Short mmCIF file of C-alpha atoms in Angstrom, two decimals:
data_model
loop_
_atom_site.label_atom_id
_atom_site.label_comp_id
_atom_site.label_asym_id
_atom_site.label_seq_id
_atom_site.Cartn_x
_atom_site.Cartn_y
_atom_site.Cartn_z
CA MET A 1 -9.54 0.00 -12.81
CA ASP A 2 -12.87 -0.20 -13.09
CA GLU A 3 -14.35 0.25 -17.11
CA GLN A 4 -17.16 2.26 -15.09
CA VAL A 5 -14.77 4.39 -12.45
CA LEU A 6 -12.99 5.95 -16.03
CA ARG A 7 -16.43 6.38 -17.77
CA SER A 8 -17.54 8.02 -14.75
CA LEU A 9 -14.31 10.29 -14.81
CA ILE A 10 -14.93 11.65 -18.33
CA LYS A 11 -18.71 12.21 -17.41
CA TRP A 12 -18.17 14.11 -14.52
CA PRO A 13 -14.33 15.43 -13.91
CA ASN A 14 -14.73 18.07 -11.38
CA VAL A 15 -16.42 16.05 -8.30
CA PRO A 16 -13.63 17.29 -5.29
CA ASP A 17 -11.60 14.83 -3.38
CA CYS A 18 -11.87 13.75 -0.65
CA PHE A 19 -8.72 13.39 2.33
CA GLY A 20 -8.78 12.06 5.86
CA TRP A 21 -12.25 9.39 5.11
CA LEU A 22 -10.14 6.45 4.24
CA ALA A 23 -7.40 4.51 5.80
CA LEU A 24 -5.06 1.58 4.96
CA ASP A 25 -3.58 0.19 8.02
CA ARG A 26 -0.79 -1.65 9.55
CA ARG A 27 -2.70 -4.94 8.56
CA GLY A 28 -3.52 -4.01 5.31
CA GLN A 29 -7.13 -3.78 6.30
CA TRP A 30 -9.44 -0.42 4.36
CA ARG A 31 -10.85 1.98 7.80
CA MET A 32 -13.53 4.29 6.80
CA VAL A 33 -12.43 7.39 9.69
CA ASP A 34 -15.91 8.84 10.36
CA GLU A 35 -15.93 12.72 11.56
CA PHE A 36 -15.60 11.50 15.38
CA ALA A 37 -12.73 9.45 14.18
CA GLN A 38 -10.47 12.31 12.64
CA GLN A 39 -11.74 14.31 15.29
CA ASN A 40 -10.45 12.39 18.19
CA LYS A 41 -8.10 10.38 16.03
CA LEU A 42 -9.03 7.65 16.26
CA SER A 43 -8.30 5.04 13.28
CA GLY A 44 -11.55 4.06 12.32
CA GLN A 45 -13.86 1.40 11.58
CA VAL A 46 -12.43 -1.71 9.66
CA ILE A 47 -14.53 -1.61 6.44
CA GLN A 48 -15.83 -5.99 6.64
CA HIS A 49 -17.90 -6.23 3.30
CA VAL A 50 -16.05 -7.88 1.02
CA VAL A 51 -17.39 -6.28 -2.75
CA LEU A 52 -16.01 -3.18 -0.87
CA ASN A 53 -12.80 -3.89 0.19
CA ASP A 54 -12.48 -5.54 -3.46
CA PHE A 55 -14.03 -2.08 -5.18
CA ILE A 56 -11.33 -0.29 -3.32
CA SER A 57 -8.52 -2.37 -3.59
CA ARG A 58 -9.11 -2.52 -7.72
CA ASN A 59 -9.03 1.04 -7.60
CA TYR A 60 -6.53 1.54 -6.39
CA ALA A 61 -3.99 3.82 -7.44
CA SER A 62 -1.28 6.66 -6.93
CA ASP A 63 -0.95 10.10 -8.46
CA THR A 64 2.57 11.70 -9.81
CA SER A 65 3.46 13.16 -6.52
CA GLY A 66 3.06 9.86 -4.38
CA ARG A 67 -0.18 10.17 -2.71
CA PHE A 68 -2.50 7.55 -2.98
CA PHE A 69 -6.27 6.88 -3.49
CA PHE A 70 -9.76 4.76 -4.06
CA GLN A 71 -10.84 6.21 -7.18
CA ASN A 72 -14.54 6.01 -6.45
CA GLY A 73 -16.53 6.30 -9.52
CA PRO A 74 -15.62 10.46 -10.05
CA GLN A 75 -14.36 11.12 -6.81
CA ARG A 76 -10.86 11.10 -5.62
CA VAL A 77 -10.63 9.34 -1.95
CA PHE A 78 -6.80 9.98 -1.11
CA ILE A 79 -5.83 7.16 1.36
CA THR A 80 -3.95 7.83 5.30
CA LEU A 81 -1.19 5.25 5.58
CA ALA A 82 -0.49 4.26 8.91
CA ALA A 83 2.74 2.64 7.31
CA THR A 84 3.43 1.75 3.89
CA PRO A 85 1.13 2.18 0.24
CA TRP A 86 1.48 -1.54 0.59
CA ILE A 87 1.08 -4.56 2.91
CA VAL A 88 2.73 -7.60 1.65
CA ARG A 89 1.49 -11.18 3.17
CA ILE A 90 3.72 -14.36 2.09
CA ILE A 91 0.97 -16.55 0.40
CA PRO A 92 1.30 -20.52 -0.39
CA SER A 93 0.20 -21.95 -4.01
CA ASP A 94 0.49 -24.59 -5.86
CA GLN A 95 3.64 -22.78 -7.37
CA GLY A 96 5.03 -21.68 -4.04
CA ALA A 97 5.11 -18.77 -1.84
CA GLN A 98 3.90 -15.77 -3.42
CA LEU A 99 3.94 -12.15 -1.74
CA ILE A 100 0.91 -10.95 -1.92
CA THR A 101 -0.86 -7.37 -1.40
CA GLN A 102 -3.77 -6.03 0.19
CA CYS A 103 -4.97 -5.87 -3.25
CA GLN A 104 -4.20 -9.26 -4.52
CA THR A 105 -1.56 -7.90 -6.52
CA VAL A 106 2.29 -9.98 -6.85
CA ILE A 107 5.49 -8.15 -5.61
CA SER A 108 8.91 -9.38 -6.94
CA PRO A 109 11.55 -9.40 -4.03
CA SER A 110 14.86 -7.07 -4.56
CA SER A 111 15.65 -6.70 -1.15
CA ALA A 112 14.40 -6.40 2.09
CA LEU A 113 14.17 -3.65 5.76
CA SER A 114 14.38 -3.76 9.04
CA ASP A 115 13.77 -0.74 11.17
CA GLU A 116 14.20 0.24 14.69
CA ASN A 117 11.46 -1.42 16.04
CA GLY A 118 11.82 -4.80 13.96
CA ASN A 119 9.42 -3.99 11.29
CA ILE A 120 10.08 -6.14 8.27
CA TYR A 121 9.20 -3.96 4.88
CA ILE A 122 9.84 -6.49 1.59
CA VAL A 123 11.31 -4.11 -1.63
CA GLY A 124 10.69 -4.98 -5.23
CA SER A 125 8.65 -4.45 -8.15
CA ILE A 126 5.02 -4.12 -8.27
CA ASN A 127 2.55 -3.59 -11.23
CA GLN A 128 0.66 -0.05 -9.88
CA THR A 129 -1.98 2.38 -11.73
CA ILE A 130 -0.68 5.82 -11.75
CA TYR A 131 -2.99 8.66 -12.08
CA GLN A 132 -0.78 10.95 -14.95
CA ASP A 133 -2.60 13.48 -16.82
CA LEU A 134 -5.61 15.71 -15.28
CA ALA A 135 -6.69 17.11 -19.31
CA THR A 136 -7.66 13.63 -20.33
CA GLN A 137 -7.82 11.73 -16.97
CA GLN A 138 -5.06 9.01 -17.73
CA PHE A 139 -4.07 5.81 -16.00
CA GLU A 140 -1.76 4.34 -16.24
CA LYS A 141 -0.16 0.63 -15.43
CA GLU A 142 3.71 0.75 -14.83
CA SER A 143 5.56 -1.80 -13.05
CA CYS A 144 7.47 0.33 -9.97
CA LEU A 145 9.89 0.26 -7.10
CA CYS A 146 7.53 -0.63 -3.76
CA VAL A 147 8.35 -0.78 -0.18
CA ALA A 148 5.25 -3.02 1.77
CA LEU A 149 5.20 -3.42 5.51
CA LEU A 150 5.38 -7.56 6.08
CA HIS A 151 1.59 -8.50 7.73
CA ASP A 152 3.20 -9.37 11.85
CA HIS A 153 1.55 -12.82 11.13
CA ASP A 154 4.42 -13.65 8.73
CA LEU A 155 7.29 -12.50 10.40
CA ASP A 156 8.30 -15.88 11.95
CA HIS A 157 7.99 -17.12 8.57
CA PHE A 158 10.25 -14.85 7.56
CA SER A 159 12.85 -14.95 10.18
CA GLU A 160 13.17 -18.76 9.17
CA LEU A 161 14.43 -17.58 5.84
CA THR A 162 17.31 -15.29 7.16
CA THR A 163 20.31 -14.91 8.11
CA LEU A 164 21.19 -12.67 10.23
CA ARG A 165 23.91 -9.80 11.54
CA GLU A 166 23.34 -7.42 14.32
CA GLU A 167 23.50 -3.43 13.36
CA ALA A 168 23.38 -0.38 15.23
CA CYS A 169 20.33 -0.05 15.39
CA SER A 170 18.25 -2.59 14.09
CA PHE A 171 19.71 -6.16 12.38
CA GLY A 172 20.62 -6.87 8.45
CA GLY A 173 21.69 -10.11 6.72
CA SER A 174 19.61 -11.86 3.95
CA TRP A 175 17.20 -13.73 3.43
CA SER A 176 16.28 -16.68 0.91
CA TRP A 177 14.10 -16.70 -2.29
CA TYR A 178 12.95 -19.42 -4.52
CA GLY A 179 16.90 -20.44 -4.01
CA GLU A 180 18.38 -16.74 -4.16
CA GLN A 181 20.22 -14.12 -1.64
CA LEU A 182 18.48 -10.92 -0.75
CA PRO A 183 20.18 -8.61 0.92
CA ILE A 184 18.48 -7.25 4.00
CA ASP A 185 19.45 -3.84 5.23
CA PRO A 186 18.68 -1.30 8.40
CA ILE A 187 16.63 1.42 7.78
CA HIS A 188 14.86 3.98 10.23
CA SER A 189 11.17 4.04 9.79
CA GLN A 190 11.07 7.96 9.22
CA GLU A 191 13.12 7.44 6.67
CA LEU A 192 10.68 5.51 4.45
CA SER A 193 8.38 7.30 2.50
CA LEU A 194 10.97 9.69 1.87
CA ARG A 195 13.05 7.01 0.25
CA PHE A 196 10.55 5.34 -1.56
CA GLY A 197 8.18 8.76 -2.38
CA TYR A 198 4.90 8.28 -0.84
CA ILE A 199 2.97 10.56 1.49
CA GLN A 200 1.57 8.85 4.69
CA GLN A 201 -1.15 11.62 5.15
CA PRO A 202 -2.38 13.42 1.39
CA LYS A 203 -3.87 16.76 1.27
CA ALA A 204 -4.72 18.82 -1.35
CA ASN A 205 -1.30 20.01 -3.46
#
């Protein structure tokens, strides 16, 4: 969280929250959802501005009820999630492949899930910013269990790491990550938000 953002919260603590105007799509892109897009149930325009994208990513957080938001100075802009709070890519580096989110943070994986549509979700730990206290405007950085949709461009790469078995409505098995065999288990997509405690379409409490 940027220091200037935290200072603005202290200075202007009662700015109304914003809902419905910002979304995270299935490819990890931030989208601006204007009034026309909201009324016509459109996905909105992809934000192309590099500096704005970086600002959103640095100030992306969640509250204790599982709503994710962008802290835009003193205003909290709650985010509509097309899938999960995190979208992950398999990115090569000098140290080997890493699982990197849309916010350029690293996921340390413990397992994966596959749903009825062939989507893959990575389960693991991530350092996440969590809003804790309304009275003190306190944010804390915590290592949390998370779920992240694997970007569809990386499905072929992931398949090269897997050993599969057929399941009733999906598939399971294991995948190799740095010499470990991590499990792949089936899940129905509608179970994800409940199991991992996030809200796809936040509303005011």
